[in-house]
mmCIF file of C-alpha atoms in Angstrom:
data_model
loop_
_atom_site.group_PDB
_atom_site.id
_atom_site.type_symbol
_atom_site.label_atom_id
_atom_site.label_comp_id
_atom_site.label_asym_id
_atom_site.label_seq_id
_atom_site.Cartn_x
_atom_site.Cartn_y
_atom_site.Cartn_z
ATOM 1 C CA GLN A 22 -19.721 15.493 17.104
ATOM 2 C CA VAL A 23 -18.087 14.801 13.744
ATOM 3 C CA GLN A 24 -17.954 11.296 12.295
ATOM 4 C CA LEU A 25 -16.310 9.792 9.215
ATOM 5 C CA VAL A 26 -17.699 6.551 7.917
ATOM 6 C CA GLU A 27 -15.972 4.531 5.196
ATOM 7 C CA SER A 28 -17.478 1.991 2.885
ATOM 8 C CA GLY A 29 -16.580 0.028 -0.214
ATOM 9 C CA GLY A 30 -13.811 -2.251 0.929
ATOM 10 C CA GLY A 31 -13.722 -5.945 0.142
ATOM 11 C CA LEU A 32 -11.914 -8.750 -1.624
ATOM 12 C CA VAL A 33 -10.813 -8.229 -5.228
ATOM 13 C CA GLN A 34 -8.520 -10.112 -7.625
ATOM 14 C CA PRO A 35 -5.289 -8.558 -8.793
ATOM 15 C CA GLY A 36 -5.917 -6.163 -11.637
ATOM 16 C CA GLY A 37 -9.386 -5.394 -10.353
ATOM 17 C CA SER A 38 -10.945 -2.206 -9.098
ATOM 18 C CA LEU A 39 -12.686 -0.914 -6.007
ATOM 19 C CA ARG A 40 -14.083 2.470 -5.048
ATOM 20 C CA LEU A 41 -13.932 3.527 -1.398
ATOM 21 C CA SER A 42 -16.271 6.167 -0.015
ATOM 22 C CA CYS A 43 -15.995 8.262 3.168
ATOM 23 C CA ALA A 44 -18.911 10.358 4.337
ATOM 24 C CA ALA A 45 -18.424 13.072 6.968
ATOM 25 C CA SER A 46 -21.420 13.923 9.135
ATOM 26 C CA GLY A 47 -22.271 15.854 12.267
ATOM 27 C CA ASN A 48 -21.834 19.505 13.223
ATOM 28 C CA ILE A 49 -19.525 20.555 10.374
ATOM 29 C CA PHE A 50 -18.817 24.134 9.453
ATOM 30 C CA SER A 51 -16.215 23.451 6.795
ATOM 31 C CA ILE A 52 -13.933 20.680 5.563
ATOM 32 C CA ASN A 53 -10.420 21.451 4.476
ATOM 33 C CA THR A 54 -8.155 18.545 3.463
ATOM 34 C CA MET A 55 -9.440 15.044 3.161
ATOM 35 C CA ALA A 56 -7.196 12.090 2.670
ATOM 36 C CA TRP A 57 -6.882 8.305 2.576
ATOM 37 C CA TYR A 58 -4.283 6.399 4.562
ATOM 38 C CA ARG A 59 -3.644 2.696 4.732
ATOM 39 C CA GLN A 60 -1.996 0.309 7.106
ATOM 40 C CA ALA A 61 -0.848 -3.148 6.171
ATOM 41 C CA PRO A 62 -0.126 -5.846 8.802
ATOM 42 C CA GLY A 63 3.146 -5.116 10.516
ATOM 43 C CA LYS A 64 3.652 -1.830 8.776
ATOM 44 C CA GLU A 65 3.106 1.797 9.707
ATOM 45 C CA ARG A 66 0.129 3.773 8.533
ATOM 46 C CA GLU A 67 0.965 5.612 5.330
ATOM 47 C CA LEU A 68 -0.587 8.359 3.275
ATOM 48 C CA VAL A 69 -2.209 7.090 0.044
ATOM 49 C CA ALA A 70 -3.868 10.232 -1.425
ATOM 50 C CA MET A 71 -4.755 13.710 -0.293
ATOM 51 C CA LEU A 72 -7.146 16.356 -1.710
ATOM 52 C CA THR A 73 -7.443 19.897 -0.435
ATOM 53 C CA ASN A 74 -10.535 22.013 -0.759
ATOM 54 C CA SER A 75 -8.820 23.995 -3.483
ATOM 55 C CA GLY A 76 -8.362 20.854 -5.567
ATOM 56 C CA THR A 77 -4.726 20.107 -4.949
ATOM 57 C CA THR A 78 -3.947 16.416 -4.889
ATOM 58 C CA ASN A 79 -1.028 14.418 -3.616
ATOM 59 C CA TYR A 80 -0.465 10.680 -4.127
ATOM 60 C CA ALA A 81 1.972 8.115 -2.781
ATOM 61 C CA ASP A 82 4.394 7.025 -5.477
ATOM 62 C CA SER A 83 3.137 3.440 -5.216
ATOM 63 C CA VAL A 84 -0.366 4.403 -6.297
ATOM 64 C CA LYS A 85 0.195 7.120 -8.866
ATOM 65 C CA GLY A 86 -1.580 6.430 -12.107
ATOM 66 C CA ARG A 87 -3.743 3.763 -10.505
ATOM 67 C CA PHE A 88 -5.669 5.540 -7.724
ATOM 68 C CA THR A 89 -7.779 8.693 -7.925
ATOM 69 C CA ILE A 90 -9.093 10.766 -5.059
ATOM 70 C CA SER A 91 -12.120 12.951 -5.495
ATOM 71 C CA ARG A 92 -14.717 14.637 -3.379
ATOM 72 C CA ASP A 93 -18.346 15.746 -3.488
ATOM 73 C CA ASN A 94 -18.521 18.810 -1.306
ATOM 74 C CA ALA A 95 -22.292 18.884 -1.336
ATOM 75 C CA LYS A 96 -22.305 15.435 0.291
ATOM 76 C CA ASN A 97 -19.232 15.932 2.477
ATOM 77 C CA THR A 98 -17.916 12.769 0.880
ATOM 78 C CA VAL A 99 -14.524 11.776 -0.404
ATOM 79 C CA TYR A 100 -13.857 8.852 -2.743
ATOM 80 C CA LEU A 101 -10.862 6.736 -3.656
ATOM 81 C CA GLN A 102 -11.087 5.014 -7.002
ATOM 82 C CA MET A 103 -8.577 2.163 -7.051
ATOM 83 C CA ASN A 104 -7.730 0.498 -10.323
ATOM 84 C CA SER A 105 -5.144 -2.108 -11.329
ATOM 85 C CA LEU A 106 -5.050 -3.374 -7.796
ATOM 86 C CA LYS A 107 -2.001 -5.332 -6.617
ATOM 87 C CA PRO A 108 -1.596 -7.760 -3.710
ATOM 88 C CA GLU A 109 0.609 -5.158 -2.023
ATOM 89 C CA ASP A 110 -2.371 -2.803 -1.878
ATOM 90 C CA THR A 111 -3.899 -5.095 0.714
ATOM 91 C CA ALA A 112 -4.441 -3.071 3.893
ATOM 92 C CA VAL A 113 -6.950 -1.388 6.144
ATOM 93 C CA TYR A 114 -7.814 1.937 4.475
ATOM 94 C CA TYR A 115 -8.623 4.898 6.711
ATOM 95 C CA CYS A 116 -10.316 8.169 5.824
ATOM 96 C CA ASN A 117 -8.929 11.280 7.335
ATOM 97 C CA GLY A 118 -10.459 14.784 7.341
ATOM 98 C CA PHE A 119 -9.254 18.168 8.599
ATOM 99 C CA ILE A 120 -12.567 19.611 9.664
ATOM 100 C CA LEU A 121 -13.777 22.740 11.424
ATOM 101 C CA PRO A 122 -16.812 21.829 13.524
ATOM 102 C CA SER A 123 -19.574 24.319 13.938
ATOM 103 C CA GLY A 124 -19.115 26.637 16.906
ATOM 104 C CA ARG A 125 -15.470 25.743 17.400
ATOM 105 C CA ALA A 126 -12.443 28.071 16.973
ATOM 106 C CA GLY A 127 -10.122 25.581 15.297
ATOM 107 C CA ALA A 128 -10.093 22.606 12.969
ATOM 108 C CA TYR A 129 -9.325 19.088 14.008
ATOM 109 C CA ARG A 130 -8.236 15.876 12.315
ATOM 110 C CA TYR A 131 -10.793 13.149 12.335
ATOM 111 C CA TRP A 132 -10.384 9.449 11.462
ATOM 112 C CA GLY A 133 -12.818 6.895 10.177
ATOM 113 C CA GLN A 134 -12.934 3.355 11.537
ATOM 114 C CA GLY A 135 -11.221 1.825 8.541
ATOM 115 C CA THR A 136 -12.274 -0.548 5.786
ATOM 116 C CA GLN A 137 -10.372 -3.686 4.746
ATOM 117 C CA VAL A 138 -9.146 -4.058 1.240
ATOM 118 C CA THR A 139 -7.819 -7.482 0.232
ATOM 119 C CA VAL A 140 -6.225 -8.085 -3.151
ATOM 120 C CA SER A 141 -5.825 -11.786 -3.735
ATOM 121 C CA SER A 142 -6.519 -14.455 -6.317
#
C-alpha cells in the first residue's frame, strides 16, 4: 500500500509564503514524476507544478516565478515553495506521484488527501 500525505497548508495574507510537503510511504520501489495540483471551488483540478526524477520541471503559467517544486529522494518527499501568494491561489492543493510499488509490474498514479491553502487579508 502506497500513501501520500500532504502538510503545510493554511491561511496566509496576500504576498506571503507557504511551503507544502508531501511524503510518500509504503511499499515503494521507485518514484518517477511527482506533482502538485490544485482545485479551487467551482473549478476543475489543474496542474500547478511537476518534477520528474531526472530533474525536469514544468509549471503552470500562473505560478511561474513564484512557486518552486523540489524533492528529497532520500525521504520520498516533494515540496512546493509558494511565494508572493495571491488570493487566486486559494484552493485545495493535492500531491500526485507516479510510483512503482514493490513487487508490482507497473507504476500507478497516487493522490494525497489534499491540503487547503487560503490567501486572504
